[in-house]
């Protein structure tokens, strides 16, 4: 089995840009591997057995994604919805929002124990988005029970590069980037400003609920000496957004969400990471010391902080470089501290993880790991995962993984929103799951199809039946919450001018009482096409999202939960037209057919909106 040929086929089918060079003794070509940050040590995509999706820069531009939340819609296994564009949750394979860990350049986006709410992350400075499905606790800890989303900002290439974009329509957004790289160092800086004119979330025709988002992101690394390197990543983001109120005494849907011009909040996100790495002379051994700090401040809820100090050891068992080895053993030692200004007790945990990544043959790769967390407040936990990727002779690839991870009770669940440990006997939730899939290149249409079956089981699920306004009595469910489903993705380029894509997720998610869990659609379909007429530089793109079988609570009905929302279909269009070799005109239209729909009972969504802009790069 020739891994080079297979990887080339997969990369081309996925539309990933590659760097090729001729082989001295054969006609095949080799390329830089697609790297995913799916373990204690990053691995190449052909080696990675866990189910994943990589959203590339090319795909972001082709499809006109304005924000990260736009890009995540209809991705296999991913449910993203919320009561407003400034407050959307992401769930993977039917897990809760706080079961998905969101990283930006490998650094936690949410501090304390909270989940990350998507508000306005601009894609103008995003290089790629990695979606890793299934338990990922060995490299990432207790917050990665059902998956990880890692957002990678603009990477530096050789020499100086800069650019940016502006867009106007239903609001405006601006972003710019600057990168520099040479053989010893690389640096990137990105800034963005988003002003969303919004709409009335209550749907009653009242004042518009706007969102403002500003951010600065910078990262870099340098070779201090032949054996020592250093790197950093920092992010500063400020948000201000308006929202509407709820009337929990309402008896109808129309009265539940109340237009309120006085409701608004400001939030700050700060995150930073710095590391120092030492390698021995032959680079078979690498030591890295890293410190991370993330803070979230919000003027309507308590402030939170997460600090992590970690040490990573990489060893190349085959005596190659740790970057090129096919037999890598990694050790992770970590101390994590979570704090919340509204709580009296901070949380500390000490962890140790061991991971193996390697090729057992030319066709078979394996990743396996185990992690032990010594928790100060909750029970100690052992997490594990194992995955494998196997190439068949026809270049099809089998991939499978299994794992277990835990999620500790949140600060809010622990106290019930009060001043004391009201629910001090709560136990961590545990998620166990597996998946198995087949990836099939289709040479006749330059295509790639991947179908994956998954099954997960959540034990000791935390829930509450306490009515608003609390304090809330949280408990662990006695039974198991089961989730199973199918994830399908497909891409093809049947002609040089046409790219086709599709995705589908079927999810059967129930709690221990057999009730369908809310805000995870049973069926979600994504279809899209990008067309560039022969001989023309104009590029046109269309994407459809269809959601069927979405349930949510109707709080205005006493005891009525899990009511099904109407199915909906949303169509988006995008277009680009180069003006010069460095500048292009962009246009997009969202919800082009002005579909009236809701992702959360009582809340309206945006109608048709149009945008035009300019994008430039040098």
Coordinates of C-alpha atoms in Angstrom, one line a residue, residues 357-563:
X357 CA 0.6 7.2 17.5
X358 CA 2.1 4.8 14.9
X359 CA 2.0 2.8 11.8
X360 CA 1.9 -0.9 12.4
X361 CA 2.2 -1.6 8.7
X362 CA 2.0 0.3 5.4
X363 CA -1.7 0.2 5.6
X364 CA -2.6 0.2 9.3
X365 CA -2.1 3.1 11.8
X366 CA -3.2 3.2 15.4
X367 CA -3.6 5.9 18.0
X368 CA -4.2 4.9 21.7
X369 CA -4.1 6.8 24.9
X370 CA -5.1 6.9 28.6
X371 CA -5.4 9.7 31.0
X372 CA -5.8 10.0 34.8
X373 CA -7.3 13.1 36.4
X374 CA -6.8 13.7 40.1
X375 CA -9.6 16.1 41.0
X376 CA -9.7 18.2 44.1
X377 CA -13.5 18.5 44.3
X378 CA -14.9 15.6 42.4
X379 CA -14.1 11.9 41.9
X380 CA -10.9 11.1 40.2
X381 CA -11.3 9.9 36.6
X382 CA -9.7 7.7 34.1
X383 CA -10.3 8.4 30.4
X384 CA -9.1 6.5 27.4
X385 CA -9.4 6.3 23.6
X386 CA -8.2 4.1 20.8
X387 CA -8.5 4.7 17.0
X388 CA -7.3 3.1 13.8
X389 CA -7.1 3.9 10.2
X390 CA -6.7 1.1 7.6
X391 CA -6.2 1.4 3.9
X392 CA -7.6 -1.2 1.6
X393 CA -6.0 -2.1 -1.7
X394 CA -8.5 0.0 -3.7
X395 CA -7.5 3.1 -1.7
X396 CA -10.7 3.0 0.4
X397 CA -10.0 3.7 4.1
X398 CA -11.6 2.1 7.1
X399 CA -11.5 4.2 10.3
X400 CA -12.8 3.4 13.7
X401 CA -12.4 4.8 17.2
X402 CA -13.7 4.2 20.8
X403 CA -13.3 6.1 24.0
X404 CA -14.5 7.3 27.4
X405 CA -14.5 10.8 28.9
X406 CA -16.0 12.6 31.9
X407 CA -17.5 16.1 32.4
X408 CA -17.5 17.5 35.9
X409 CA -20.6 19.4 37.2
X410 CA -20.5 23.1 36.4
X411 CA -20.2 25.7 39.1
X412 CA -23.8 26.6 38.5
X413 CA -25.0 23.0 38.7
X414 CA -22.9 22.6 41.9
X415 CA -24.5 25.5 43.7
X416 CA -27.9 25.5 41.9
X417 CA -27.3 29.2 41.2
X418 CA -27.2 30.0 44.9
X419 CA -24.5 30.9 47.5
X420 CA -23.8 27.4 48.8
X421 CA -23.0 23.9 47.5
X422 CA -26.7 23.0 47.2
X423 CA -25.9 20.0 45.0
X424 CA -22.6 18.9 46.6
X425 CA -23.4 15.2 46.0
X426 CA -23.4 15.5 42.2
X427 CA -21.2 13.1 40.3
X428 CA -19.4 13.8 37.0
X429 CA -21.1 12.7 33.8
X430 CA -19.4 9.9 31.8
X431 CA -19.6 9.4 28.1
X432 CA -18.6 6.2 26.3
X433 CA -18.8 5.8 22.6
X434 CA -17.5 4.3 19.4
X435 CA -17.7 4.9 15.7
X436 CA -16.8 3.0 12.6
X437 CA -16.6 4.4 9.1
X438 CA -15.6 4.0 5.5
X439 CA -13.9 6.7 3.3
X440 CA -14.2 6.0 -0.4
X441 CA -12.4 8.0 -3.1
X442 CA -14.4 8.0 -6.4
X443 CA -11.9 8.7 -9.2
X444 CA -14.5 8.9 -12.0
X445 CA -15.9 12.2 -10.5
X446 CA -12.8 13.2 -8.5
X447 CA -14.9 12.6 -5.4
X448 CA -14.8 11.4 -1.9
X449 CA -17.5 9.8 0.2
X450 CA -17.3 9.1 3.9
X451 CA -20.0 7.3 5.9
X452 CA -19.7 6.8 9.7
X453 CA -21.9 5.0 12.2
X454 CA -21.6 6.1 15.8
X455 CA -23.0 5.1 19.2
X456 CA -22.5 6.8 22.5
X457 CA -23.9 6.4 26.0
X458 CA -24.0 9.1 28.7
X459 CA -24.3 7.9 32.3
X460 CA -25.0 10.0 35.4
X461 CA -26.5 12.7 33.2
X462 CA -27.1 15.9 35.2
X463 CA -30.6 17.4 35.0
X464 CA -33.0 19.6 36.9
X465 CA -36.8 19.9 37.1
X466 CA -36.7 23.0 39.3
X467 CA -38.8 25.8 37.8
X468 CA -37.5 29.3 37.2
X469 CA -36.1 31.3 39.0
X470 CA -34.4 28.6 41.2
X471 CA -32.2 28.0 43.0
X472 CA -32.0 24.8 41.1
X473 CA -31.9 21.3 42.5
X474 CA -29.7 19.3 40.1
X475 CA -29.5 15.5 40.1
X476 CA -27.8 12.6 38.3
X477 CA -30.2 10.5 36.2
X478 CA -30.5 6.9 37.4
X479 CA -30.4 5.5 33.9
X480 CA -28.4 6.0 30.7
X481 CA -28.9 8.4 27.9
X482 CA -28.3 6.8 24.5
X483 CA -27.3 8.4 21.3
X484 CA -26.7 6.7 17.9
X485 CA -26.7 7.8 14.3
X486 CA -25.1 8.1 10.9
X487 CA -22.8 10.8 9.5
X488 CA -22.4 11.2 5.8
X489 CA -20.2 13.6 3.8
X490 CA -19.5 13.7 0.1
X491 CA -17.6 15.9 -2.3
X492 CA -17.0 15.7 -6.0
X493 CA -15.6 17.7 -8.9
X494 CA -17.1 16.1 -12.0
X495 CA -15.8 18.9 -14.2
X496 CA -13.0 21.5 -13.9
X497 CA -15.6 24.2 -13.4
X498 CA -18.0 22.5 -10.9
X499 CA -17.6 21.4 -7.3
X500 CA -20.4 19.5 -5.5
X501 CA -20.7 18.7 -1.8
X502 CA -23.2 17.2 0.6
X503 CA -23.5 16.1 4.2
X504 CA -26.2 14.4 6.2
X505 CA -26.6 13.5 9.9
X506 CA -29.2 11.2 11.4
X507 CA -29.3 11.3 15.2
X508 CA -31.4 9.3 17.6
X509 CA -30.8 10.8 21.0
X510 CA -32.9 9.9 24.1
X511 CA -32.6 10.5 27.8
X512 CA -33.0 7.7 30.3
X513 CA -36.8 8.1 30.3
X514 CA -36.9 7.5 26.5
X515 CA -37.7 11.1 25.7
X516 CA -36.1 12.8 22.7
X517 CA -33.5 15.4 23.9
X518 CA -34.0 18.9 22.8
X519 CA -32.0 21.1 20.3
X520 CA -30.5 18.2 18.5
X521 CA -32.3 17.7 15.1
X522 CA -33.0 14.1 14.1
X523 CA -32.1 14.9 10.5
X524 CA -29.9 17.6 9.1
X525 CA -29.0 17.8 5.5
X526 CA -26.5 20.1 3.7
X527 CA -26.1 20.4 -0.1
X528 CA -23.9 22.8 -2.0
X529 CA -22.3 23.6 -5.3
X530 CA -19.6 26.0 -6.5
X531 CA -19.5 26.8 -10.2
X532 CA -17.0 28.8 -12.2
X533 CA -18.0 29.0 -15.9
X534 CA -15.3 27.9 -18.3
X535 CA -13.3 30.9 -19.4
X536 CA -14.7 33.1 -16.7
X537 CA -13.2 34.3 -13.5
X538 CA -16.6 34.7 -11.8
X539 CA -17.4 32.1 -9.2
X540 CA -20.9 31.3 -7.9
X541 CA -21.8 29.2 -4.9
X542 CA -25.1 27.9 -3.4
X543 CA -25.7 26.0 -0.1
X544 CA -28.8 24.5 1.3
X545 CA -29.5 23.5 4.9
X546 CA -32.5 21.4 5.8
X547 CA -33.4 20.6 9.4
X548 CA -36.1 18.1 10.3
X549 CA -37.1 16.7 13.7
X550 CA -35.8 19.5 15.9
X551 CA -37.4 19.6 19.4
X552 CA -37.3 22.3 22.1
X553 CA -39.0 23.1 25.4
X554 CA -42.2 25.2 25.4
X555 CA -41.8 27.0 28.7
X556 CA -45.2 28.7 28.5
X557 CA -46.9 25.3 28.7
X558 CA -47.0 23.8 32.2
X559 CA -45.1 20.5 32.1
X560 CA -44.9 20.5 28.3
X561 CA -41.3 19.8 27.1
X562 CA -39.8 18.5 24.0
X563 CA -42.3 19.8 21.5

